[in-house]
Amino acid sequence: MKKDKIGFIGGGQMAEALIKGMMAAKLYTPADIYLIEPNSIRREHMESKYGLQCLDSHEKFCDLCDIILLAVKPQVMGHVIEAAKPYVTNAHIIISIAAGLPIKFYETSLGSNGYKIIRVMPNTPALVLEGTSAISCNDNVTDEELAIAECIFNAVGISVLLDETYLDAATGLSGSGPAYVFSFIEALIDAGIKVGLTRHIAETMAVQTVLGSARLMQKEKKHPAVLRSMVTSPGGTSIAAHHFLEKKGFGGIVMDAVEIAVNRSKELGKM
Ligand SMILES: NC(=O)c1ccc[n+]([C@@H]2O[C@H](COP(=O)([O-])OP(=O)(O)OC[C@H]3O[C@@H](n4cnc5c(N)ncnc54)[C@H](OP(=O)(O)O)[C@@H]3O)[C@@H](O)[C@H]2O)c1
């Protein structure tokens, strides 16, 4: 399921990931995709690599596109809305991936609550089509339109539909989640080096261990404690290390970290 034409405002990293995924999933062809991007290097890259049509005029852009996907940093979103506002209509589906900005921000900036607004929190693994996106929308969006957004974000990974009140929770878990996972991988690598492995070997083993464990859990659909108990044999190495992590409060530290990120997301949303 798709809408005829989609336009991106902002052609940075996340826009590129989405465009790559949408084209790989054959949701859209280059002829269906428009872009407004002031950075000439990015514009030329997106034109030459994906054959997109770049435009300067917001009027023409809004006229041509059914879906407007806002992929700029939150700091410039106000300017972007101001420029597009005269040409945006209630028929457009407006999708924003900007972190922290609530649906109310778009309704207020556009000056009416009659617009169809979809707010999405993706994460960086979308760059390798393994993203996790949380999607919420206002009451003007129909089920069919929401399904279109799901198709777009499923093209770069998986998506979950959430009430907007849970978007801060999603930001703390999956939006910021890659940062925690990278910290964990970095620590595993350092630990490998500390016990005598080369950096290259330690990196290869750490990345594959995290990837393989995640895949195992996804495939087996078992509780992580059950999978962990498969590794922790009586009197063995894993139970000794697990005991140490428990004593140091590893689980509590991760839970606190997520909660701190959620609270920070709430604070940023109010600013
Ligand atoms: N990357 C992530 O992990 C991630 C995760 C979740 C959500 N997000 C959200 O996704 C959005 C985009 O992030 P990103 O990482 O793709 O950022 P990015 O790589 O910096 O891309 C944003 C692009 O928008 C361009 N731009 C600036 N002002 C513009 C304007 N007025 N009109 C049109 N384009 C304009 C920028 O050009 P210049 O470089 O010249 O400024 C840049 O090429 C952000 O709101 C971010 O919060 C990102």
PDB file of C-alpha atoms and ligand atoms in Angstrom:
ATOM      1  CA  MET A   1       0.000   0.000   0.000  1.00  0.00           C
ATOM      2  CA  LYS A   2       1.396   3.436  -0.836  1.00  0.00           C
ATOM      3  CA  LYS A   3       0.499   6.993  -1.714  1.00  0.00           C
ATOM      4  CA  ASP A   4       1.538   8.299  -5.083  1.00  0.00           C
ATOM      5  CA  LYS A   5       4.166  10.907  -4.265  1.00  0.00           C
ATOM      6  CA  ILE A   6       6.315  11.475  -1.225  1.00  0.00           C
ATOM      7  CA  GLY A   7       8.486  14.504  -0.502  1.00  0.00           C
ATOM      8  CA  PHE A   8      11.307  14.856   2.010  1.00  0.00           C
ATOM      9  CA  ILE A   9      12.236  18.163   3.605  1.00  0.00           C
ATOM     10  CA  GLY A  10      15.803  17.526   4.724  1.00  0.00           C
ATOM     11  CA  GLY A  11      17.986  15.020   2.913  1.00  0.00           C
ATOM     12  CA  GLY A  12      20.387  13.959   5.687  1.00  0.00           C
ATOM     13  CA  GLN A  13      21.223  10.576   7.176  1.00  0.00           C
ATOM     14  CA  MET A  14      17.747   9.472   8.253  1.00  0.00           C
ATOM     15  CA  ALA A  15      16.087  10.647   5.032  1.00  0.00           C
ATOM     16  CA  GLU A  16      18.659   8.700   3.028  1.00  0.00           C
ATOM     17  CA  ALA A  17      18.067   5.551   5.111  1.00  0.00           C
ATOM     18  CA  LEU A  18      14.303   5.818   4.545  1.00  0.00           C
ATOM     19  CA  ILE A  19      14.680   6.482   0.828  1.00  0.00           C
ATOM     20  CA  LYS A  20      17.071   3.544   0.460  1.00  0.00           C
ATOM     21  CA  GLY A  21      14.644   1.242   2.307  1.00  0.00           C
ATOM     22  CA  MET A  22      11.546   2.459   0.464  1.00  0.00           C
ATOM     23  CA  MET A  23      13.234   1.929  -2.888  1.00  0.00           C
ATOM     24  CA  ALA A  24      14.623  -1.508  -1.899  1.00  0.00           C
ATOM     25  CA  ALA A  25      11.103  -2.534  -0.792  1.00  0.00           C
ATOM     26  CA  LYS A  26       9.805  -1.178  -4.125  1.00  0.00           C
ATOM     27  CA  LEU A  27       7.342   1.113  -2.326  1.00  0.00           C
ATOM     28  CA  TYR A  28       8.485   4.107  -4.350  1.00  0.00           C
ATOM     29  CA  THR A  29      10.566   4.712  -7.480  1.00  0.00           C
ATOM     30  CA  PRO A  30      12.796   7.805  -7.903  1.00  0.00           C
ATOM     31  CA  ALA A  31      10.011   9.373  -9.980  1.00  0.00           C
ATOM     32  CA  ASP A  32       7.751   9.295  -6.881  1.00  0.00           C
ATOM     33  CA  ILE A  33      10.204  11.022  -4.535  1.00  0.00           C
ATOM     34  CA  TYR A  34      10.914  14.751  -4.174  1.00  0.00           C
ATOM     35  CA  LEU A  35      13.408  16.495  -1.936  1.00  0.00           C
ATOM     36  CA  ILE A  36      14.027  19.968  -0.560  1.00  0.00           C
ATOM     37  CA  GLU A  37      17.593  20.186   0.757  1.00  0.00           C
ATOM     38  CA  PRO A  38      19.576  23.454   1.018  1.00  0.00           C
ATOM     39  CA  ASN A  39      22.961  21.730   1.377  1.00  0.00           C
ATOM     40  CA  SER A  40      24.276  21.458  -2.212  1.00  0.00           C
ATOM     41  CA  ILE A  41      26.614  18.546  -1.442  1.00  0.00           C
ATOM     42  CA  ARG A  42      23.779  16.472   0.038  1.00  0.00           C
ATOM     43  CA  ARG A  43      21.432  17.539  -2.766  1.00  0.00           C
ATOM     44  CA  GLU A  44      23.862  16.414  -5.483  1.00  0.00           C
ATOM     45  CA  HIS A  45      24.510  13.163  -3.603  1.00  0.00           C
ATOM     46  CA  MET A  46      20.783  12.360  -3.357  1.00  0.00           C
ATOM     47  CA  GLU A  47      20.201  13.296  -6.987  1.00  0.00           C
ATOM     48  CA  SER A  48      23.096  11.295  -8.389  1.00  0.00           C
ATOM     49  CA  LYS A  49      22.833   8.237  -6.097  1.00  0.00           C
ATOM     50  CA  TYR A  50      19.031   7.820  -6.016  1.00  0.00           C
ATOM     51  CA  GLY A  51      17.848   9.852  -9.018  1.00  0.00           C
ATOM     52  CA  LEU A  52      15.556  11.980  -6.810  1.00  0.00           C
ATOM     53  CA  GLN A  53      13.990  15.189  -8.009  1.00  0.00           C
ATOM     54  CA  CYS A  54      15.203  18.138  -5.931  1.00  0.00           C
ATOM     55  CA  LEU A  55      13.069  21.268  -5.704  1.00  0.00           C
ATOM     56  CA  ASP A  56      13.604  24.793  -4.360  1.00  0.00           C
ATOM     57  CA  SER A  57       9.977  25.842  -4.182  1.00  0.00           C
ATOM     58  CA  HIS A  58       7.832  24.777  -1.216  1.00  0.00           C
ATOM     59  CA  GLU A  59       4.772  25.666  -3.263  1.00  0.00           C
ATOM     60  CA  LYS A  60       5.647  23.249  -6.071  1.00  0.00           C
ATOM     61  CA  PHE A  61       6.808  20.630  -3.537  1.00  0.00           C
ATOM     62  CA  CYS A  62       3.498  20.710  -1.616  1.00  0.00           C
ATOM     63  CA  ASP A  63       1.564  20.714  -4.856  1.00  0.00           C
ATOM     64  CA  LEU A  64       3.337  17.572  -6.095  1.00  0.00           C
ATOM     65  CA  CYS A  65       3.481  15.541  -2.870  1.00  0.00           C
ATOM     66  CA  ASP A  66       0.770  13.561  -1.045  1.00  0.00           C
ATOM     67  CA  ILE A  67       3.082  12.804   1.867  1.00  0.00           C
ATOM     68  CA  ILE A  68       5.430  15.400   3.369  1.00  0.00           C
ATOM     69  CA  LEU A  69       8.179  13.781   5.426  1.00  0.00           C
ATOM     70  CA  LEU A  70       9.961  16.236   7.719  1.00  0.00           C
ATOM     71  CA  ALA A  71      13.539  14.998   8.250  1.00  0.00           C
ATOM     72  CA  VAL A  72      15.322  18.082   9.590  1.00  0.00           C
ATOM     73  CA  LYS A  73      16.793  18.697  13.034  1.00  0.00           C
ATOM     74  CA  PRO A  74      14.269  19.876  15.664  1.00  0.00           C
ATOM     75  CA  GLN A  75      16.058  23.269  15.920  1.00  0.00           C
ATOM     76  CA  VAL A  76      15.162  24.200  12.317  1.00  0.00           C
ATOM     77  CA  MET A  77      11.669  22.654  12.285  1.00  0.00           C
ATOM     78  CA  GLY A  78      10.018  26.012  13.089  1.00  0.00           C
ATOM     79  CA  HIS A  79      11.579  27.638   9.982  1.00  0.00           C
ATOM     80  CA  VAL A  80      10.683  24.667   7.815  1.00  0.00           C
ATOM     81  CA  ILE A  81       7.016  24.776   8.878  1.00  0.00           C
ATOM     82  CA  GLU A  82       6.883  28.553   8.322  1.00  0.00           C
ATOM     83  CA  ALA A  83       8.173  28.101   4.752  1.00  0.00           C
ATOM     84  CA  ALA A  84       5.791  25.258   3.903  1.00  0.00           C
ATOM     85  CA  LYS A  85       2.731  26.464   5.856  1.00  0.00           C
ATOM     86  CA  PRO A  86       1.052  28.540   3.090  1.00  0.00           C
ATOM     87  CA  TYR A  87       0.973  25.471   0.812  1.00  0.00           C
ATOM     88  CA  VAL A  88       0.213  22.624   3.231  1.00  0.00           C
ATOM     89  CA  THR A  89      -3.389  21.387   3.161  1.00  0.00           C
ATOM     90  CA  ASN A  90      -5.579  19.023   5.169  1.00  0.00           C
ATOM     91  CA  ALA A  91      -5.140  16.457   2.389  1.00  0.00           C
ATOM     92  CA  HIS A  92      -1.396  16.086   2.984  1.00  0.00           C
ATOM     93  CA  ILE A  93      -0.086  13.404   5.303  1.00  0.00           C
ATOM     94  CA  ILE A  94       2.626  15.081   7.358  1.00  0.00           C
ATOM     95  CA  ILE A  95       5.167  12.708   8.890  1.00  0.00           C
ATOM     96  CA  SER A  96       7.864  14.039  11.207  1.00  0.00           C
ATOM     97  CA  ILE A  97      10.834  12.092  12.539  1.00  0.00           C
ATOM     98  CA  ALA A  98      12.204  14.980  14.618  1.00  0.00           C
ATOM     99  CA  ALA A  99      13.119  13.886  18.132  1.00  0.00           C
ATOM    100  CA  GLY A 100      11.186  15.450  20.998  1.00  0.00           C
ATOM    101  CA  LEU A 101       8.691  17.635  19.111  1.00  0.00           C
ATOM    102  CA  PRO A 102       5.112  16.686  20.028  1.00  0.00           C
ATOM    103  CA  ILE A 103       2.200  16.531  17.556  1.00  0.00           C
ATOM    104  CA  LYS A 104       0.808  19.655  19.249  1.00  0.00           C
ATOM    105  CA  PHE A 105       3.909  21.567  18.055  1.00  0.00           C
ATOM    106  CA  TYR A 106       2.974  20.925  14.393  1.00  0.00           C
ATOM    107  CA  GLU A 107      -0.730  21.669  14.964  1.00  0.00           C
ATOM    108  CA  THR A 108       0.144  24.949  16.679  1.00  0.00           C
ATOM    109  CA  SER A 109       2.800  25.927  14.118  1.00  0.00           C
ATOM    110  CA  LEU A 110       0.462  25.189  11.214  1.00  0.00           C
ATOM    111  CA  GLY A 111      -2.277  27.137  12.975  1.00  0.00           C
ATOM    112  CA  SER A 112      -5.001  24.498  12.995  1.00  0.00           C
ATOM    113  CA  ASN A 113      -5.637  21.030  14.324  1.00  0.00           C
ATOM    114  CA  GLY A 114      -7.232  19.915  11.043  1.00  0.00           C
ATOM    115  CA  TYR A 115      -3.964  18.589   9.646  1.00  0.00           C
ATOM    116  CA  LYS A 116      -2.960  14.936   9.463  1.00  0.00           C
ATOM    117  CA  ILE A 117       0.171  14.599  11.600  1.00  0.00           C
ATOM    118  CA  ILE A 118       2.163  11.414  12.148  1.00  0.00           C
ATOM    119  CA  ARG A 119       5.070  11.532  14.592  1.00  0.00           C
ATOM    120  CA  VAL A 120       7.729   8.850  14.384  1.00  0.00           C
ATOM    121  CA  MET A 121      10.737   8.014  16.559  1.00  0.00           C
ATOM    122  CA  PRO A 122      13.122   5.935  14.446  1.00  0.00           C
ATOM    123  CA  ASN A 123      16.641   4.837  15.421  1.00  0.00           C
ATOM    124  CA  THR A 124      20.029   4.688  13.656  1.00  0.00           C
ATOM    125  CA  PRO A 125      20.008   0.967  12.741  1.00  0.00           C
ATOM    126  CA  ALA A 126      17.499   2.167  10.104  1.00  0.00           C
ATOM    127  CA  LEU A 127      20.680   3.087   8.195  1.00  0.00           C
ATOM    128  CA  VAL A 128      21.259  -0.652   7.665  1.00  0.00           C
ATOM    129  CA  LEU A 129      17.523  -1.420   7.334  1.00  0.00           C
ATOM    130  CA  GLU A 130      17.378  -2.831  10.907  1.00  0.00           C
ATOM    131  CA  GLY A 131      15.662   0.127  12.567  1.00  0.00           C
ATOM    132  CA  THR A 132      12.987   0.240  15.255  1.00  0.00           C
ATOM    133  CA  SER A 133      10.409   2.995  14.814  1.00  0.00           C
ATOM    134  CA  ALA A 134       7.637   4.063  17.183  1.00  0.00           C
ATOM    135  CA  ILE A 135       4.698   5.655  15.342  1.00  0.00           C
ATOM    136  CA  SER A 136       1.895   7.816  16.715  1.00  0.00           C
ATOM    137  CA  CYS A 137      -0.586  10.157  15.066  1.00  0.00           C
ATOM    138  CA  ASN A 138      -3.406  12.606  15.671  1.00  0.00           C
ATOM    139  CA  ASP A 139      -7.111  11.853  15.181  1.00  0.00           C
ATOM    140  CA  ASN A 140      -7.177  13.241  11.623  1.00  0.00           C
ATOM    141  CA  VAL A 141      -5.095  10.348  10.307  1.00  0.00           C
ATOM    142  CA  THR A 142      -7.141   7.415   8.959  1.00  0.00           C
ATOM    143  CA  ASP A 143      -6.220   3.759   9.495  1.00  0.00           C
ATOM    144  CA  GLU A 144      -5.265   3.520   5.831  1.00  0.00           C
ATOM    145  CA  GLU A 145      -2.939   6.513   6.111  1.00  0.00           C
ATOM    146  CA  LEU A 146      -1.364   5.077   9.246  1.00  0.00           C
ATOM    147  CA  ALA A 147      -0.792   1.814   7.372  1.00  0.00           C
ATOM    148  CA  ILE A 148       1.101   3.779   4.714  1.00  0.00           C
ATOM    149  CA  ALA A 149       3.411   5.194   7.391  1.00  0.00           C
ATOM    150  CA  GLU A 150       3.902   1.692   8.789  1.00  0.00           C
ATOM    151  CA  CYS A 151       4.903   0.434   5.310  1.00  0.00           C
ATOM    152  CA  ILE A 152       7.480   3.227   4.992  1.00  0.00           C
ATOM    153  CA  PHE A 153       9.105   2.542   8.361  1.00  0.00           C
ATOM    154  CA  ASN A 154       8.840  -1.246   8.011  1.00  0.00           C
ATOM    155  CA  ALA A 155      10.977  -0.820   4.880  1.00  0.00           C
ATOM    156  CA  VAL A 156      13.889   0.172   7.160  1.00  0.00           C
ATOM    157  CA  GLY A 157      13.243  -2.324   9.981  1.00  0.00           C
ATOM    158  CA  ILE A 158      10.217  -2.812  12.217  1.00  0.00           C
ATOM    159  CA  SER A 159       7.643  -0.383  13.584  1.00  0.00           C
ATOM    160  CA  VAL A 160       5.241  -0.282  16.523  1.00  0.00           C
ATOM    161  CA  LEU A 161       2.114   1.864  16.812  1.00  0.00           C
ATOM    162  CA  LEU A 162       1.892   3.753  20.099  1.00  0.00           C
ATOM    163  CA  ASP A 163      -0.229   6.398  21.700  1.00  0.00           C
ATOM    164  CA  GLU A 164       1.806   9.619  21.718  1.00  0.00           C
ATOM    165  CA  THR A 165       2.039   9.513  25.515  1.00  0.00           C
ATOM    166  CA  TYR A 166       4.460   6.574  25.094  1.00  0.00           C
ATOM    167  CA  LEU A 167       6.790   8.276  22.581  1.00  0.00           C
ATOM    168  CA  ASP A 168       9.131   9.497  25.338  1.00  0.00           C
ATOM    169  CA  ALA A 169       9.340   5.908  26.597  1.00  0.00           C
ATOM    170  CA  ALA A 170      10.161   4.744  23.063  1.00  0.00           C
ATOM    171  CA  THR A 171      12.813   7.467  22.787  1.00  0.00           C
ATOM    172  CA  GLY A 172      14.486   6.246  25.990  1.00  0.00           C
ATOM    173  CA  LEU A 173      14.345   2.592  24.966  1.00  0.00           C
ATOM    174  CA  SER A 174      14.822   2.258  21.198  1.00  0.00           C
ATOM    175  CA  GLY A 175      15.680   5.826  20.106  1.00  0.00           C
ATOM    176  CA  SER A 176      18.636   6.128  22.493  1.00  0.00           C
ATOM    177  CA  GLY A 177      19.001   2.331  22.778  1.00  0.00           C
ATOM    178  CA  PRO A 178      21.769   2.014  20.169  1.00  0.00           C
ATOM    179  CA  ALA A 179      23.941   4.279  22.372  1.00  0.00           C
ATOM    180  CA  TYR A 180      23.674   1.835  25.304  1.00  0.00           C
ATOM    181  CA  VAL A 181      24.342  -1.147  23.061  1.00  0.00           C
ATOM    182  CA  PHE A 182      27.414   0.540  21.550  1.00  0.00           C
ATOM    183  CA  SER A 183      28.685   1.335  25.061  1.00  0.00           C
ATOM    184  CA  PHE A 184      28.244  -2.329  25.984  1.00  0.00           C
ATOM    185  CA  ILE A 185      30.045  -3.477  22.820  1.00  0.00           C
ATOM    186  CA  GLU A 186      32.860  -0.995  23.457  1.00  0.00           C
ATOM    187  CA  ALA A 187      33.291  -2.352  26.991  1.00  0.00           C
ATOM    188  CA  LEU A 188      33.321  -5.941  25.686  1.00  0.00           C
ATOM    189  CA  ILE A 189      36.037  -4.989  23.176  1.00  0.00           C
ATOM    190  CA  ASP A 190      38.124  -3.254  25.854  1.00  0.00           C
ATOM    191  CA  ALA A 191      37.696  -6.298  28.091  1.00  0.00           C
ATOM    192  CA  GLY A 192      38.899  -8.545  25.255  1.00  0.00           C
ATOM    193  CA  ILE A 193      41.964  -6.361  24.757  1.00  0.00           C
ATOM    194  CA  LYS A 194      42.619  -6.340  28.517  1.00  0.00           C
ATOM    195  CA  VAL A 195      42.751 -10.137  28.547  1.00  0.00           C
ATOM    196  CA  GLY A 196      45.171 -10.243  25.588  1.00  0.00           C
ATOM    197  CA  LEU A 197      43.112 -10.324  22.353  1.00  0.00           C
ATOM    198  CA  THR A 198      43.969  -8.005  19.454  1.00  0.00           C
ATOM    199  CA  ARG A 199      41.533  -5.134  18.836  1.00  0.00           C
ATOM    200  CA  HIS A 200      40.478  -6.601  15.509  1.00  0.00           C
ATOM    201  CA  ILE A 201      39.694 -10.026  16.976  1.00  0.00           C
ATOM    202  CA  ALA A 202      37.989  -8.502  20.046  1.00  0.00           C
ATOM    203  CA  GLU A 203      35.794  -6.280  17.819  1.00  0.00           C
ATOM    204  CA  THR A 204      34.816  -9.151  15.536  1.00  0.00           C
ATOM    205  CA  MET A 205      33.927 -11.393  18.468  1.00  0.00           C
ATOM    206  CA  ALA A 206      32.079  -8.699  20.472  1.00  0.00           C
ATOM    207  CA  VAL A 207      29.902  -7.556  17.549  1.00  0.00           C
ATOM    208  CA  GLN A 208      29.004 -11.094  16.497  1.00  0.00           C
ATOM    209  CA  THR A 209      28.243 -12.093  20.108  1.00  0.00           C
ATOM    210  CA  VAL A 210      25.726  -9.233  20.476  1.00  0.00           C
ATOM    211  CA  LEU A 211      24.256  -9.807  17.010  1.00  0.00           C
ATOM    212  CA  GLY A 212      24.042 -13.582  17.488  1.00  0.00           C
ATOM    213  CA  SER A 213      22.488 -13.309  20.958  1.00  0.00           C
ATOM    214  CA  ALA A 214      19.837 -10.871  19.684  1.00  0.00           C
ATOM    215  CA  ARG A 215      19.066 -13.126  16.715  1.00  0.00           C
ATOM    216  CA  LEU A 216      18.860 -16.194  18.980  1.00  0.00           C
ATOM    217  CA  MET A 217      16.356 -14.474  21.247  1.00  0.00           C
ATOM    218  CA  GLN A 218      14.329 -13.236  18.261  1.00  0.00           C
ATOM    219  CA  LYS A 219      14.234 -16.737  16.762  1.00  0.00           C
ATOM    220  CA  GLU A 220      13.643 -18.752  19.943  1.00  0.00           C
ATOM    221  CA  LYS A 221      11.112 -16.239  21.367  1.00  0.00           C
ATOM    222  CA  LYS A 222      12.210 -17.194  24.900  1.00  0.00           C
ATOM    223  CA  HIS A 223      12.619 -15.017  27.984  1.00  0.00           C
ATOM    224  CA  PRO A 224      16.215 -13.708  28.233  1.00  0.00           C
ATOM    225  CA  ALA A 225      16.610 -15.394  31.640  1.00  0.00           C
ATOM    226  CA  VAL A 226      15.845 -18.774  30.010  1.00  0.00           C
ATOM    227  CA  LEU A 227      18.454 -18.177  27.290  1.00  0.00           C
ATOM    228  CA  ARG A 228      20.965 -16.988  29.901  1.00  0.00           C
ATOM    229  CA  SER A 229      20.415 -20.129  31.973  1.00  0.00           C
ATOM    230  CA  MET A 230      21.464 -22.152  28.897  1.00  0.00           C
ATOM    231  CA  VAL A 231      24.941 -20.539  29.204  1.00  0.00           C
ATOM    232  CA  THR A 232      25.331 -20.543  32.974  1.00  0.00           C
ATOM    233  CA  SER A 233      26.432 -24.084  33.818  1.00  0.00           C
ATOM    234  CA  PRO A 234      26.934 -25.026  37.522  1.00  0.00           C
ATOM    235  CA  GLY A 235      30.195 -23.679  38.909  1.00  0.00           C
ATOM    236  CA  GLY A 236      31.114 -22.314  35.462  1.00  0.00           C
ATOM    237  CA  THR A 237      32.522 -19.085  34.048  1.00  0.00           C
ATOM    238  CA  SER A 238      29.257 -17.419  32.974  1.00  0.00           C
ATOM    239  CA  ILE A 239      27.538 -17.806  36.349  1.00  0.00           C
ATOM    240  CA  ALA A 240      30.634 -16.314  38.036  1.00  0.00           C
ATOM    241  CA  ALA A 241      30.481 -13.263  35.731  1.00  0.00           C
ATOM    242  CA  HIS A 242      26.676 -13.039  36.037  1.00  0.00           C
ATOM    243  CA  HIS A 243      26.963 -13.034  39.834  1.00  0.00           C
ATOM    244  CA  PHE A 244      29.410 -10.118  39.620  1.00  0.00           C
ATOM    245  CA  LEU A 245      27.111  -8.128  37.281  1.00  0.00           C
ATOM    246  CA  GLU A 246      24.162  -8.739  39.622  1.00  0.00           C
ATOM    247  CA  LYS A 247      26.192  -7.661  42.668  1.00  0.00           C
ATOM    248  CA  LYS A 248      27.144  -4.413  40.876  1.00  0.00           C
ATOM    249  CA  GLY A 249      23.516  -3.727  39.953  1.00  0.00           C
ATOM    250  CA  PHE A 250      23.878  -4.100  36.163  1.00  0.00           C
ATOM    251  CA  GLY A 251      20.118  -4.532  35.538  1.00  0.00           C
ATOM    252  CA  GLY A 252      19.263  -1.584  37.779  1.00  0.00           C
ATOM    253  CA  ILE A 253      21.855   0.634  36.069  1.00  0.00           C
ATOM    254  CA  VAL A 254      20.369  -0.087  32.626  1.00  0.00           C
ATOM    255  CA  MET A 255      16.834   0.528  33.906  1.00  0.00           C
ATOM    256  CA  ASP A 256      17.890   3.812  35.529  1.00  0.00           C
ATOM    257  CA  ALA A 257      19.675   4.896  32.325  1.00  0.00           C
ATOM    258  CA  VAL A 258      16.544   4.308  30.233  1.00  0.00           C
ATOM    259  CA  GLU A 259      14.421   6.188  32.778  1.00  0.00           C
ATOM    260  CA  ILE A 260      16.852   9.139  32.721  1.00  0.00           C
ATOM    261  CA  ALA A 261      16.651   9.260  28.904  1.00  0.00           C
ATOM    262  CA  VAL A 262      12.829   9.131  29.061  1.00  0.00           C
ATOM    263  CA  ASN A 263      12.757  12.027  31.548  1.00  0.00           C
ATOM    264  CA  ARG A 264      15.195  14.012  29.380  1.00  0.00           C
ATOM    265  CA  SER A 265      12.961  13.418  26.353  1.00  0.00           C
ATOM    266  CA  LYS A 266       9.981  14.764  28.343  1.00  0.00           C
ATOM    267  CA  GLU A 267      11.987  17.851  29.353  1.00  0.00           C
ATOM    268  CA  LEU A 268      13.081  18.514  25.758  1.00  0.00           C
ATOM    269  CA  GLY A 269       9.506  18.168  24.531  1.00  0.00           C
ATOM    270  CA  LYS A 270       8.422  20.974  26.887  1.00  0.00           C
ATOM    271  CA  MET A 271      11.174  23.365  25.772  1.00  0.00           C
TER     272      MET A 271
HETATM  273  N1  LIG B   1      20.047  10.179  13.171  1.00  0.00           N
HETATM  274  C1  LIG B   1      19.356   9.580  14.158  1.00  0.00           C
HETATM  275  O1  LIG B   1      19.806   8.695  14.863  1.00  0.00           O
HETATM  276  C2  LIG B   1      17.943   9.948  14.443  1.00  0.00           C
HETATM  277  C3  LIG B   1      17.156   9.081  15.211  1.00  0.00           C
HETATM  278  C4  LIG B   1      15.842   9.457  15.465  1.00  0.00           C
HETATM  279  C5  LIG B   1      15.356  10.647  14.980  1.00  0.00           C
HETATM  280  N2  LIG B   1      16.157  11.458  14.258  1.00  0.00           N
HETATM  281  C6  LIG B   1      15.622  12.724  13.787  1.00  0.00           C
HETATM  282  O2  LIG B   1      15.695  12.747  12.372  1.00  0.00           O
HETATM  283  C7  LIG B   1      15.848  14.095  11.959  1.00  0.00           C
HETATM  284  C8  LIG B   1      16.952  14.155  10.926  1.00  0.00           C
HETATM  285  O3  LIG B   1      18.140  13.665  11.521  1.00  0.00           O
HETATM  286  P1  LIG B   1      19.433  13.344  10.636  1.00  0.00           P
HETATM  287  O4  LIG B   1      20.346  12.572  11.510  1.00  0.00           O
HETATM  288  O5  LIG B   1      19.016  12.787   9.313  1.00  0.00           O
HETATM  289  O6  LIG B   1      19.999  14.848  10.453  1.00  0.00           O
HETATM  290  P2  LIG B   1      20.969  15.399   9.327  1.00  0.00           P
HETATM  291  O7  LIG B   1      21.814  14.302   8.769  1.00  0.00           O
HETATM  292  O8  LIG B   1      21.626  16.622   9.886  1.00  0.00           O
HETATM  293  O9  LIG B   1      19.948  15.832   8.175  1.00  0.00           O
HETATM  294  C9  LIG B   1      19.169  16.981   8.200  1.00  0.00           C
HETATM  295  C10 LIG B   1      19.303  17.642   6.818  1.00  0.00           C
HETATM  296  O10 LIG B   1      18.356  18.702   6.737  1.00  0.00           O
HETATM  297  C11 LIG B   1      19.015  19.796   6.088  1.00  0.00           C
HETATM  298  N3  LIG B   1      18.330  21.055   6.383  1.00  0.00           N
HETATM  299  C12 LIG B   1      18.672  22.017   7.272  1.00  0.00           C
HETATM  300  N4  LIG B   1      17.786  23.046   7.201  1.00  0.00           N
HETATM  301  C13 LIG B   1      16.878  22.723   6.263  1.00  0.00           C
HETATM  302  C14 LIG B   1      15.750  23.375   5.733  1.00  0.00           C
HETATM  303  N5  LIG B   1      15.352  24.571   6.190  1.00  0.00           N
HETATM  304  N6  LIG B   1      15.032  22.761   4.755  1.00  0.00           N
HETATM  305  C15 LIG B   1      15.410  21.542   4.296  1.00  0.00           C
HETATM  306  N7  LIG B   1      16.487  20.874   4.764  1.00  0.00           N
HETATM  307  C16 LIG B   1      17.219  21.449   5.733  1.00  0.00           C
HETATM  308  C17 LIG B   1      20.407  19.723   6.642  1.00  0.00           C
HETATM  309  O11 LIG B   1      21.299  20.509   5.881  1.00  0.00           O
HETATM  310  P3  LIG B   1      22.601  21.135   6.632  1.00  0.00           P
HETATM  311  O12 LIG B   1      23.504  19.993   6.902  1.00  0.00           O
HETATM  312  O13 LIG B   1      23.147  22.111   5.636  1.00  0.00           O
HETATM  313  O14 LIG B   1      22.102  21.795   7.885  1.00  0.00           O
HETATM  314  C18 LIG B   1      20.689  18.231   6.568  1.00  0.00           C
HETATM  315  O15 LIG B   1      21.158  17.846   5.288  1.00  0.00           O
HETATM  316  C19 LIG B   1      16.146  14.915  13.214  1.00  0.00           C
HETATM  317  O16 LIG B   1      15.013  15.679  13.565  1.00  0.00           O
HETATM  318  C20 LIG B   1      16.445  13.905  14.275  1.00  0.00           C
HETATM  319  O17 LIG B   1      15.966  14.322  15.535  1.00  0.00           O
HETATM  320  C21 LIG B   1      17.436  11.134  13.957  1.00  0.00           C
END
